[in-house]
Coordinates of C-alpha atoms in Angstrom, one line a residue:
M30 CA -45.2 -10.1 -33.7
E31 CA -42.2 -12.4 -33.4
Q32 CA -41.0 -13.0 -29.9
F33 CA -37.7 -11.5 -29.1
V34 CA -34.9 -13.9 -27.9
V35 CA -31.9 -12.4 -26.2
S36 CA -28.6 -13.0 -28.0
A37 CA -27.1 -15.0 -25.1
R38 CA -29.8 -17.7 -25.8
K39 CA -30.2 -17.2 -29.5
Y40 CA -26.5 -17.6 -30.3
R41 CA -25.6 -20.1 -27.6
P42 CA -22.9 -22.5 -28.9
V43 CA -24.2 -25.9 -29.9
T44 CA -20.8 -27.5 -30.8
F45 CA -17.3 -27.5 -29.3
D46 CA -15.9 -25.5 -32.2
S47 CA -18.4 -22.6 -31.6
V48 CA -17.4 -22.1 -28.0
V49 CA -15.5 -18.8 -27.7
G50 CA -12.2 -18.5 -25.9
Q51 CA -11.9 -21.9 -24.3
T52 CA -9.9 -23.9 -26.7
H53 CA -7.9 -25.7 -24.0
I54 CA -11.1 -27.0 -22.6
T55 CA -12.9 -28.1 -25.8
T56 CA -9.8 -29.7 -27.2
T57 CA -9.3 -31.9 -24.1
L58 CA -13.0 -32.9 -24.0
K59 CA -13.0 -33.8 -27.7
N60 CA -9.9 -36.0 -27.3
A61 CA -11.4 -37.7 -24.2
I62 CA -14.5 -38.5 -26.2
R63 CA -12.5 -39.7 -29.2
T64 CA -10.3 -42.0 -27.1
N65 CA -13.1 -43.1 -24.8
H66 CA -11.2 -41.8 -21.7
L67 CA -14.2 -40.2 -19.9
A68 CA -14.0 -39.7 -16.2
Q69 CA -16.9 -40.5 -14.0
A70 CA -17.1 -36.8 -12.7
F71 CA -16.1 -33.4 -14.1
L72 CA -15.9 -30.1 -12.4
F73 CA -16.2 -27.0 -14.5
C74 CA -15.1 -23.9 -12.6
G75 CA -14.5 -20.3 -13.6
P76 CA -16.1 -16.8 -13.7
R77 CA -19.7 -16.2 -14.8
G78 CA -20.7 -16.2 -18.4
V79 CA -17.6 -18.0 -19.8
G80 CA -19.3 -21.2 -21.0
K81 CA -19.3 -23.7 -18.2
T82 CA -22.9 -24.9 -18.5
T83 CA -22.8 -24.6 -22.3
C84 CA -19.8 -26.9 -22.5
A85 CA -21.5 -29.3 -20.1
R86 CA -24.6 -29.5 -22.4
I87 CA -22.5 -29.9 -25.5
M88 CA -20.6 -32.7 -23.9
A89 CA -23.8 -34.5 -22.8
K90 CA -25.2 -34.2 -26.2
T91 CA -22.0 -35.3 -28.0
I92 CA -21.3 -38.5 -26.0
N93 CA -24.9 -39.8 -26.6
C94 CA -24.9 -39.0 -30.3
Q95 CA -25.7 -42.2 -32.2
Q96 CA -23.9 -41.0 -35.4
L97 CA -20.8 -39.4 -33.9
G98 CA -18.0 -39.1 -36.5
D99 CA -14.3 -38.3 -36.4
T100 CA -15.0 -34.6 -36.0
I101 CA -16.5 -35.3 -32.5
E102 CA -19.5 -33.1 -33.3
P103 CA -23.1 -34.1 -32.7
C104 CA -25.0 -34.9 -35.9
G105 CA -28.2 -33.2 -34.8
E106 CA -30.4 -35.8 -36.6
C107 CA -30.3 -38.9 -34.5
E108 CA -33.0 -39.6 -31.9
S109 CA -30.7 -38.6 -29.0
C110 CA -29.8 -35.2 -30.6
V111 CA -33.4 -34.5 -31.6
S112 CA -34.7 -35.2 -28.1
F113 CA -32.0 -33.0 -26.6
Q114 CA -32.9 -30.1 -28.9
N115 CA -36.6 -30.4 -27.9
N116 CA -35.7 -30.5 -24.2
A117 CA -37.2 -34.0 -24.0
S118 CA -34.1 -36.1 -23.3
F119 CA -34.5 -38.7 -20.6
N120 CA -30.7 -39.2 -20.4
I121 CA -29.7 -35.7 -19.5
H122 CA -30.7 -34.3 -16.1
E123 CA -30.0 -30.7 -14.9
L124 CA -30.1 -29.8 -11.3
D125 CA -29.9 -26.3 -9.9
A126 CA -28.0 -26.6 -6.6
A127 CA -28.9 -23.1 -5.6
S128 CA -32.5 -24.1 -5.0
N129 CA -32.1 -27.8 -4.6
N130 CA -29.3 -28.0 -2.0
S131 CA -30.8 -30.3 0.7
V132 CA -30.0 -33.9 1.5
E133 CA -33.4 -35.0 0.2
D134 CA -32.7 -33.5 -3.2
I135 CA -29.4 -35.4 -3.4
R136 CA -31.1 -38.7 -2.3
N137 CA -33.6 -38.3 -5.1
L138 CA -30.8 -37.8 -7.6
I139 CA -29.0 -41.0 -6.3
D140 CA -32.3 -42.9 -6.7
Q141 CA -32.4 -41.9 -10.4
V142 CA -28.8 -43.0 -10.9
R143 CA -29.8 -46.6 -10.2
Y144 CA -31.8 -46.9 -13.5
P145 CA -29.8 -47.3 -16.7
P146 CA -30.6 -45.2 -19.8
Q147 CA -33.3 -46.4 -22.1
T148 CA -31.6 -45.0 -25.2
G149 CA -28.1 -44.0 -25.7
K150 CA -24.9 -44.9 -23.8
Y151 CA -24.8 -42.6 -20.8
K152 CA -27.0 -40.8 -18.3
I153 CA -25.5 -37.4 -17.6
Y154 CA -26.2 -35.3 -14.5
I155 CA -25.4 -31.6 -14.8
I156 CA -25.4 -29.9 -11.3
D157 CA -25.1 -26.1 -11.7
E158 CA -23.8 -23.9 -8.8
V159 CA -22.7 -27.0 -7.0
H160 CA -21.0 -24.9 -4.3
M161 CA -24.5 -24.1 -2.9
L162 CA -25.0 -27.6 -1.7
S163 CA -25.0 -28.0 2.1
S164 CA -22.3 -30.0 3.8
Q165 CA -24.7 -32.8 4.6
A166 CA -25.7 -33.0 0.9
F167 CA -22.1 -33.1 -0.1
N168 CA -21.5 -36.0 2.3
A169 CA -24.5 -37.9 1.0
F170 CA -23.2 -37.4 -2.6
L171 CA -19.6 -38.6 -1.9
K172 CA -20.0 -42.4 -2.4
T173 CA -22.1 -42.1 -5.5
L174 CA -19.7 -39.6 -7.0
E175 CA -16.7 -41.8 -6.3
E176 CA -18.1 -45.1 -7.6
P177 CA -21.1 -44.4 -9.9
P178 CA -22.5 -47.0 -12.4
S179 CA -20.6 -47.3 -15.7
Y180 CA -23.4 -45.5 -17.5
A181 CA -23.5 -42.4 -15.2
I182 CA -21.4 -39.3 -15.6
F183 CA -21.6 -36.2 -13.4
I184 CA -20.7 -32.7 -14.6
L185 CA -20.5 -30.1 -11.8
A186 CA -20.3 -26.4 -12.5
T187 CA -19.4 -23.6 -10.1
T188 CA -18.1 -20.1 -9.9
E189 CA -16.6 -20.5 -6.4
K190 CA -14.3 -23.5 -6.4
H191 CA -12.9 -22.7 -3.0
K192 CA -16.3 -23.4 -1.4
I193 CA -16.3 -27.0 -2.5
L194 CA -15.2 -29.7 -0.1
P195 CA -11.7 -31.2 -0.8
T196 CA -13.2 -34.7 -0.8
I197 CA -15.4 -33.7 -3.7
L198 CA -12.6 -32.1 -5.6
S199 CA -10.4 -35.2 -5.3
R200 CA -13.2 -37.3 -7.0
C201 CA -13.5 -34.9 -10.0
Q202 CA -11.5 -34.1 -13.1
I203 CA -11.2 -30.3 -12.8
F204 CA -11.3 -27.9 -15.7
D205 CA -10.6 -24.2 -15.1
F206 CA -12.3 -21.9 -17.5
N207 CA -10.5 -18.6 -18.4
R208 CA -11.9 -15.1 -18.7
I209 CA -12.5 -14.5 -22.4
I210 CA -10.1 -11.9 -23.8
P211 CA -11.6 -8.7 -25.2
S212 CA -10.4 -9.4 -28.8
D213 CA -12.3 -12.7 -28.9
I214 CA -15.4 -11.1 -27.5
T215 CA -15.2 -8.3 -30.1
E216 CA -14.9 -10.8 -33.0
H217 CA -17.9 -12.7 -31.7
L218 CA -20.0 -9.6 -31.4
A219 CA -19.0 -8.5 -34.9
R220 CA -20.2 -11.9 -36.3
I221 CA -23.6 -11.5 -34.5
A222 CA -23.9 -7.9 -35.7
G223 CA -23.3 -9.1 -39.2
Q224 CA -26.0 -11.8 -38.9
E225 CA -28.5 -9.4 -37.4
N226 CA -27.7 -6.6 -40.0
I227 CA -26.6 -4.2 -37.4
G228 CA -24.0 -1.5 -38.2
Y229 CA -21.3 -0.6 -35.7
E230 CA -18.2 1.3 -35.1
P231 CA -15.3 -1.0 -34.1
E232 CA -14.6 1.2 -31.0
A233 CA -18.2 0.6 -29.8
L234 CA -17.8 -3.2 -29.8
E235 CA -14.3 -3.0 -28.3
L236 CA -15.8 -0.8 -25.4
I237 CA -18.5 -3.4 -24.8
A238 CA -15.9 -6.2 -24.7
Q239 CA -13.8 -4.3 -22.2
K240 CA -16.8 -3.5 -20.0
A241 CA -17.8 -7.2 -20.0
D242 CA -14.6 -8.0 -18.0
G243 CA -14.2 -11.4 -19.6
G244 CA -17.8 -12.6 -19.5
L245 CA -19.4 -13.3 -22.9
R246 CA -22.9 -13.4 -21.5
D247 CA -22.5 -10.0 -20.0
A248 CA -21.1 -8.7 -23.3
L249 CA -24.1 -10.1 -25.2
S250 CA -26.5 -8.5 -22.7
M251 CA -24.9 -5.1 -23.1
F252 CA -24.9 -5.6 -26.9
D253 CA -28.7 -6.1 -26.9
L254 CA -29.1 -3.1 -24.6
N255 CA -27.2 -0.8 -27.0
V256 CA -29.0 -2.2 -30.0
T257 CA -32.3 -1.3 -28.4
Y258 CA -30.9 2.1 -27.4
S259 CA -29.9 3.0 -31.0
S260 CA -32.9 4.0 -33.2
D261 CA -31.2 3.3 -36.5
H262 CA -29.6 -0.1 -35.6
F263 CA -26.2 1.4 -35.7
L264 CA -23.8 1.2 -32.7
K265 CA -21.9 4.4 -32.2
Y266 CA -19.0 4.8 -29.8
A267 CA -20.5 7.9 -28.2
D268 CA -23.9 6.3 -27.7
V269 CA -22.3 3.2 -26.0
L270 CA -20.2 5.5 -23.8
E271 CA -23.4 7.3 -22.6
N272 CA -25.5 4.2 -22.4
L273 CA -23.0 2.1 -20.3
H274 CA -22.0 5.2 -18.3
V275 CA -18.3 4.7 -19.1
L276 CA -15.8 7.6 -18.7
D277 CA -14.2 8.4 -22.1
Y278 CA -10.5 7.7 -22.0
D279 CA -9.9 11.0 -23.7
Y280 CA -10.4 12.6 -20.3
Y281 CA -7.5 10.7 -18.9
F282 CA -5.3 11.8 -21.7
K283 CA -6.3 15.4 -21.1
I284 CA -5.7 15.2 -17.3
T285 CA -2.4 13.5 -17.8
D286 CA -1.2 16.3 -20.1
A287 CA -2.3 18.9 -17.6
L288 CA -0.6 17.0 -14.7
V289 CA 2.7 16.7 -16.5
S290 CA 2.5 20.4 -17.5
G291 CA 1.8 21.4 -13.9
K292 CA -1.5 23.1 -14.8
V293 CA -3.4 22.7 -11.5
A294 CA -6.4 24.9 -12.5
Q295 CA -7.0 23.0 -15.7
T296 CA -6.8 19.6 -13.9
L297 CA -9.4 20.7 -11.3
V298 CA -11.7 22.0 -13.9
L299 CA -11.6 18.7 -15.8
F300 CA -12.2 16.8 -12.6
D301 CA -15.2 19.0 -11.9
E302 CA -16.6 18.3 -15.4
I303 CA -16.2 14.6 -14.7
I304 CA -18.0 14.8 -11.4
R305 CA -20.9 16.9 -12.9
K306 CA -21.4 14.1 -15.4
G307 CA -22.3 11.8 -12.5
F308 CA -19.1 9.7 -12.3
D309 CA -17.8 8.6 -8.9
G310 CA -14.5 10.0 -7.7
H311 CA -13.3 6.6 -6.6
L312 CA -13.9 5.1 -10.0
F313 CA -12.1 8.1 -11.5
I314 CA -9.0 7.5 -9.4
I315 CA -9.1 3.7 -10.3
G316 CA -9.4 4.6 -14.0
L317 CA -6.6 7.2 -13.8
L318 CA -4.3 4.5 -12.2
E319 CA -5.2 2.1 -15.0
H320 CA -4.3 4.9 -17.5
F321 CA -0.9 5.4 -15.8
R322 CA -0.4 1.6 -15.9
N323 CA -1.1 1.6 -19.6
L324 CA 1.4 4.4 -20.2
L325 CA 4.0 2.5 -18.1
V326 CA 3.4 -0.6 -20.3
C327 CA 3.9 1.4 -23.5
K328 CA 7.4 2.5 -22.3
D329 CA 8.8 -0.8 -23.6
Q330 CA 8.0 -2.5 -26.9
V331 CA 8.1 -5.9 -25.1
T332 CA 5.2 -5.1 -22.8
I333 CA 2.9 -3.4 -25.3
P334 CA 0.9 -6.7 -25.8
L335 CA -0.2 -6.3 -22.2
L336 CA -2.2 -3.3 -23.3
E337 CA -5.8 -4.4 -23.6
V338 CA -7.2 -1.5 -25.6
S339 CA -8.3 -0.9 -29.2
E340 CA -5.7 -0.4 -32.0
S341 CA -6.6 3.2 -32.3
A342 CA -6.1 3.8 -28.6
K343 CA -2.7 2.0 -28.6
G344 CA -1.4 4.8 -30.9
K345 CA -2.5 7.5 -28.5
Y346 CA -1.1 5.6 -25.5
S347 CA 2.3 5.2 -27.2
Q348 CA 2.4 8.9 -28.2
Q349 CA 1.7 10.1 -24.7
A350 CA 4.0 7.5 -23.1
D351 CA 6.9 9.1 -25.0
A352 CA 6.1 12.5 -23.6
V353 CA 5.6 11.4 -19.9
P354 CA 8.7 10.7 -17.9
M355 CA 9.1 7.4 -16.1
G356 CA 9.7 9.0 -12.8
F357 CA 6.4 10.9 -13.0
L358 CA 4.5 7.7 -13.7
L359 CA 6.0 5.8 -10.8
S360 CA 5.4 8.7 -8.3
A361 CA 1.9 9.3 -9.6
L362 CA 1.0 5.6 -9.2
S363 CA 2.2 5.7 -5.6
I364 CA 0.2 8.8 -4.8
G365 CA -2.9 7.6 -6.6
N366 CA -2.6 4.2 -4.8
Q367 CA -2.7 5.9 -1.4
C368 CA -5.7 7.9 -2.5
D369 CA -7.4 4.6 -3.5
I370 CA -6.7 3.0 -0.2
N371 CA -7.8 6.0 1.9
Y372 CA -10.8 7.1 -0.2
K373 CA -13.5 5.2 1.8
T374 CA -12.3 6.6 5.1
A375 CA -12.1 10.2 3.9
K376 CA -14.7 12.6 5.2
N377 CA -14.6 14.9 2.2
Q378 CA -13.9 12.5 -0.6
R379 CA -13.9 15.1 -3.4
L380 CA -11.3 17.2 -1.6
H381 CA -9.3 14.0 -1.0
V382 CA -9.1 13.4 -4.8
E383 CA -8.4 17.1 -5.5
I384 CA -5.4 17.1 -3.1
T385 CA -4.1 14.0 -4.9
L386 CA -4.4 15.7 -8.3
I387 CA -2.6 18.8 -6.9
K388 CA 0.3 16.6 -5.6
M389 CA 0.5 14.9 -9.0
S390 CA 0.7 18.2 -10.8
K391 CA 3.7 19.3 -8.7
L392 CA 5.6 16.1 -9.3
Q393 CA 7.5 17.4 -12.4
E394 CA 8.7 20.4 -10.4
V395 CA 9.9 18.3 -7.5
L396 CA 11.6 15.7 -9.8
H397 CA 13.3 18.5 -11.8
L398 CA 14.6 20.1 -8.6
G399 CA 16.0 16.8 -7.4
S400 CA 17.8 16.1 -10.7
L401 CA 19.6 19.4 -11.3
S402 CA 23.1 18.8 -12.7
D403 CA 26.3 20.5 -11.6
A404 CA 26.2 22.7 -14.8
D405 CA 22.7 23.8 -14.0
E406 CA 23.6 24.7 -10.4
T407 CA 26.7 26.6 -11.6
T408 CA 24.5 28.6 -13.9
V409 CA 22.0 29.3 -11.2
K410 CA 24.8 30.3 -8.9
K411 CA 26.3 32.8 -11.4
K412 CA 22.9 34.3 -12.0
T413 CA 22.4 34.8 -8.3
E414 CA 25.8 36.4 -7.9
S415 CA 25.2 38.7 -10.8
L416 CA 21.9 39.8 -9.3
N417 CA 23.6 40.4 -5.9
E418 CA 26.2 42.7 -7.6
V419 CA 23.5 45.1 -8.8
Q420 CA 23.4 48.3 -6.7
P421 CA 20.2 48.9 -4.9
V422 CA 18.0 51.7 -6.3
P423 CA 17.7 54.8 -4.0
V424 CA 14.3 55.1 -2.5
R425 CA 12.4 58.0 -1.0
H426 CA 11.7 58.2 2.7
T427 CA 8.0 58.1 2.1
T428 CA 8.2 54.5 0.9
P429 CA 8.9 51.5 3.2
P430 CA 12.6 50.7 3.6
A431 CA 14.0 48.4 1.0
A432 CA 14.6 44.7 1.8
A433 CA 18.1 43.7 2.9
E434 CA 20.3 42.8 -0.1
P435 CA 20.7 39.0 -0.3
L436 CA 24.2 37.6 0.3
P437 CA 26.0 35.9 -2.5
V438 CA 26.2 32.2 -2.3
A439 CA 30.0 32.3 -2.3
D440 CA 30.1 34.9 0.6
A441 CA 27.3 33.4 2.7
P442 CA 28.3 32.5 6.2
S443 CA 28.7 28.9 7.1
V444 CA 25.5 27.4 8.6
P445 CA 25.8 25.1 11.5
P446 CA 24.6 21.5 10.9
V447 CA 21.7 22.0 13.3
K448 CA 20.3 24.8 11.2
M449 CA 20.7 22.8 8.1
Q450 CA 18.4 20.1 9.5
S451 CA 15.4 22.3 9.4
S452 CA 15.9 23.6 5.8
R453 CA 13.4 22.3 3.3
L454 CA 12.4 22.7 -0.3
R455 CA 9.1 24.5 -0.4
S456 CA 6.7 24.7 -3.4
T457 CA 3.6 27.0 -3.2
V458 CA 0.4 26.0 -5.1
N459 CA -0.9 29.0 -7.0
L460 CA -4.0 28.3 -9.1
G461 CA -3.9 31.7 -10.7
K462 CA -0.3 32.0 -11.9
A463 CA 2.1 29.7 -13.7
T464 CA 4.5 27.7 -11.5
Q465 CA 8.0 29.2 -10.9
S466 CA 10.7 27.6 -12.9
A467 CA 13.2 25.3 -11.2
Q468 CA 16.1 27.9 -11.6
E469 CA 14.0 30.7 -10.1
A470 CA 13.1 28.5 -7.1
V471 CA 16.8 27.7 -6.5
S472 CA 18.0 31.3 -6.9
A473 CA 15.3 32.5 -4.5
Q474 CA 16.7 30.1 -1.8
P475 CA 20.5 30.0 -2.1
T476 CA 20.8 28.0 1.1
V477 CA 18.7 25.0 -0.1
P478 CA 20.8 21.8 0.2
R479 CA 21.7 20.2 -3.0
L480 CA 20.2 16.8 -3.3
A481 CA 22.6 15.2 -5.8
N482 CA 25.7 15.8 -7.9
H483 CA 27.3 18.2 -5.5
P484 CA 31.0 18.2 -4.6
K485 CA 32.2 15.0 -2.8
Q486 CA 32.8 15.2 0.9
T487 CA 35.1 13.5 3.4
L488 CA 33.3 10.7 5.3
T489 CA 33.3 11.9 8.9
Q490 CA 30.7 11.6 11.7
E491 CA 29.8 15.3 11.4
N492 CA 29.4 15.2 7.6
L493 CA 27.5 12.0 7.8
I494 CA 25.0 13.5 10.2
L495 CA 24.6 16.5 8.0
E496 CA 23.9 14.5 4.8
W497 CA 21.7 12.0 6.7
N498 CA 19.5 14.9 7.9
R499 CA 19.5 16.4 4.4
F500 CA 18.2 13.2 2.9
K501 CA 15.7 12.8 5.7
E502 CA 14.3 16.3 5.1
N503 CA 14.0 15.7 1.4
R504 CA 12.3 12.3 2.0
I505 CA 9.7 13.8 4.4
R506 CA 9.0 16.6 1.9
Q507 CA 8.3 14.1 -0.9
F508 CA 6.4 11.3 0.9
N509 CA 5.5 12.7 4.4
K510 CA 5.7 9.3 6.1
S511 CA 5.8 9.5 9.9
S512 CA 7.3 6.0 10.1
E513 CA 10.3 7.1 8.0
E514 CA 10.7 10.3 10.0
V515 CA 10.8 8.4 13.3
T516 CA 13.2 5.8 12.0
M517 CA 15.7 8.2 10.5
S518 CA 15.6 10.4 13.7
R519 CA 17.5 7.6 15.6
D520 CA 21.1 8.2 16.6
I521 CA 23.7 7.0 14.1
R522 CA 27.4 6.1 14.7
L523 CA 30.1 5.7 12.1
A524 CA 32.7 2.9 12.4
G525 CA 34.9 2.7 9.3
N526 CA 32.6 2.3 6.4
I527 CA 29.7 0.9 8.4
I528 CA 26.9 3.1 9.8
H529 CA 25.4 1.6 13.0
L530 CA 21.8 2.3 13.9
N531 CA 19.9 1.2 17.0
L532 CA 16.2 0.8 16.5
D533 CA 13.3 0.2 19.0
N534 CA 11.2 -2.4 17.2
D535 CA 10.8 -4.5 14.1
L536 CA 8.5 -1.9 12.4
Q537 CA 11.4 0.6 12.3
K538 CA 13.7 -2.1 10.9
Q539 CA 11.2 -2.8 8.2
T540 CA 10.8 0.9 7.3
L541 CA 14.6 1.2 7.1
E542 CA 14.8 -1.8 4.7
E543 CA 12.3 -0.1 2.4
L544 CA 14.3 3.2 2.1
K545 CA 17.8 1.6 2.5
V546 CA 18.5 1.4 -1.2
D547 CA 17.8 5.1 -1.9
L548 CA 19.6 6.1 1.3
L549 CA 22.8 4.2 0.5
T550 CA 22.8 5.3 -3.1
Y551 CA 22.7 8.9 -2.0
L552 CA 25.3 8.6 0.7
R553 CA 27.7 6.6 -1.4
S554 CA 27.5 9.2 -4.2
V555 CA 28.1 12.1 -1.7
F556 CA 31.2 10.5 0.0
S557 CA 32.5 8.5 -3.0
T558 CA 32.4 5.4 -0.8
P559 CA 30.9 2.4 -2.7
S560 CA 31.5 0.1 0.3
L561 CA 29.4 2.1 2.7
Q562 CA 26.9 -0.1 4.6
I563 CA 24.2 0.3 7.2
E564 CA 23.8 -2.1 10.1
A565 CA 20.7 -1.8 12.2
Q566 CA 19.9 -3.7 15.4
V567 CA 16.7 -3.8 17.4
F568 CA 17.0 -3.4 21.1
Q569 CA 13.9 -4.1 23.2
D570 CA 13.8 -3.1 26.8
D571 CA 13.0 -6.3 28.7
S572 CA 13.8 -4.8 32.1
V573 CA 10.2 -4.0 32.9
R574 CA 8.8 -7.3 31.7
K575 CA 6.3 -8.7 34.2
P576 CA 6.3 -12.3 35.2
Y577 CA 3.8 -14.3 33.2
T578 CA 4.1 -18.1 33.8
P579 CA 3.6 -19.6 37.3
L580 CA 7.3 -20.4 37.6
E581 CA 8.3 -16.8 36.8
K582 CA 5.8 -15.5 39.3
F583 CA 7.2 -17.9 42.0
N584 CA 10.8 -16.9 41.3
S585 CA 9.8 -13.2 41.5
M586 CA 8.2 -13.7 44.9
A587 CA 11.1 -15.9 46.1
E588 CA 13.6 -13.1 45.3
K589 CA 11.6 -10.8 47.7
N590 CA 11.1 -13.5 50.3
P591 CA 13.6 -16.4 50.3
Y592 CA 11.6 -18.4 52.9
L593 CA 9.1 -19.2 50.1
R594 CA 11.7 -21.4 48.3
E595 CA 12.5 -23.2 51.6
L596 CA 8.8 -23.8 52.2
Q597 CA 8.4 -25.1 48.6
Q598 CA 11.3 -27.6 49.1
Q599 CA 10.1 -28.8 52.5
L600 CA 6.6 -29.5 51.3
G601 CA 7.6 -30.8 47.9
L602 CA 5.3 -28.5 46.1
D603 CA 5.2 -28.3 42.3
V604 CA 5.3 -24.7 41.2
D605 CA 4.7 -25.1 37.5
F606 CA 1.2 -26.5 37.1

């Protein structure tokens, strides 16, 4: 029975041209070899599985090739190439710094450097995971790394560049390897599948490439796993989904449609189905945020190339992006991000995610209420007045007394500003019934303050306070941030076209800066005053500050007892010590 060799070893690149996704590295190395501009030390750094050690071996093999041509590719026939292929080369030494990281190991390497190569031009030392060396080993290696013999070349490889001493970095020529893009990984997997006579669905290979997160070795490992899982040597998208335990993006499309439509019950049922399949709620939220990000990217043709999905999925994303409003995506991303941040600290994590989904499902209703036009409000007002003109139906004495007839909006008594401050827009979550329409919600509450596009007002202190509190109430209802509520509860004073605001600390000032744009936009539209500005000052109470330095303590005591100062002057004492 033939021994199985994993694809990561079987199809490991042996030439620069066969390296996947690192053209900027291979081109530079080939030019350096062609022009004989080789540095004494190289540092290859980047994520795992992107070709650092592979490029180091190819370079070591190439520079010692005795029949190297203009293509800068090893011939594979000379003595140096044959010995390298048989792992019997005396000129190429590999050291694993993860297990050989002591000073003695580096001293043994330095002793080997003293001897020139028996065959070939160079002796190459490849040190993998070089960041694992101890500080003492790095220091012992410094002098040899800076001034090695002319025949010695060091190639260092690491995944954690920040752990290497700056003195080592300054002595190396640094090459940063990129994560391999999913399209390159997909093409490479397709070539391997063709050589191995393995059938596949294109979506299956694209899913493996996305799951690999830029690492080709991880992609090849998952490829072998799924080939073993399939009984007929055919990779199906559904089998890869199940084998890699990846949540199908169709779930995100369904949940997004339910959220935009305000179907809370359907959303919670879909989330329950996802949980029952064994997926973590945190990973679900992260995936949902990624889905919203992809929809946001599809809003503009310029940013569509940023979408790293299959071609078939791009069509679905573009279609749904046209149906989902921009305001919903931005608000949903904000709510989902808060869920992601607070997920680990939540006691009931499933309930935490469900509350987030309920908030998202009510976004369309809130956004529609906040953007009612004057024509819509006039229509709602007329409908309310017509309803109020209907005579109440007589009722029998055996039934409870009828509710008081609502007052028309036009005849409603004026409400003092203090009462207006406590009025809020309320939305009730009902899982069994459809959500009320925006016009029904407005007609049911004729005293709800209009949030935009209502008649312009005169800029006075009283009107400013009224509109300021109206904006505050709406802001609290949407975001429920205590910092904004405390900041906007400060006293305000109008002087011309400038609103003066006194704050207690820098945190309140930072909070005001975050909501300043929205606040000014609203106030300017209400009062038709484009030059309206807000000036905030932070006043800290220093009257209760206690003395801290020795001089401050002495002055404090001298104020209570003046004889202390005379004593200090007569004795020539130094207070500040």
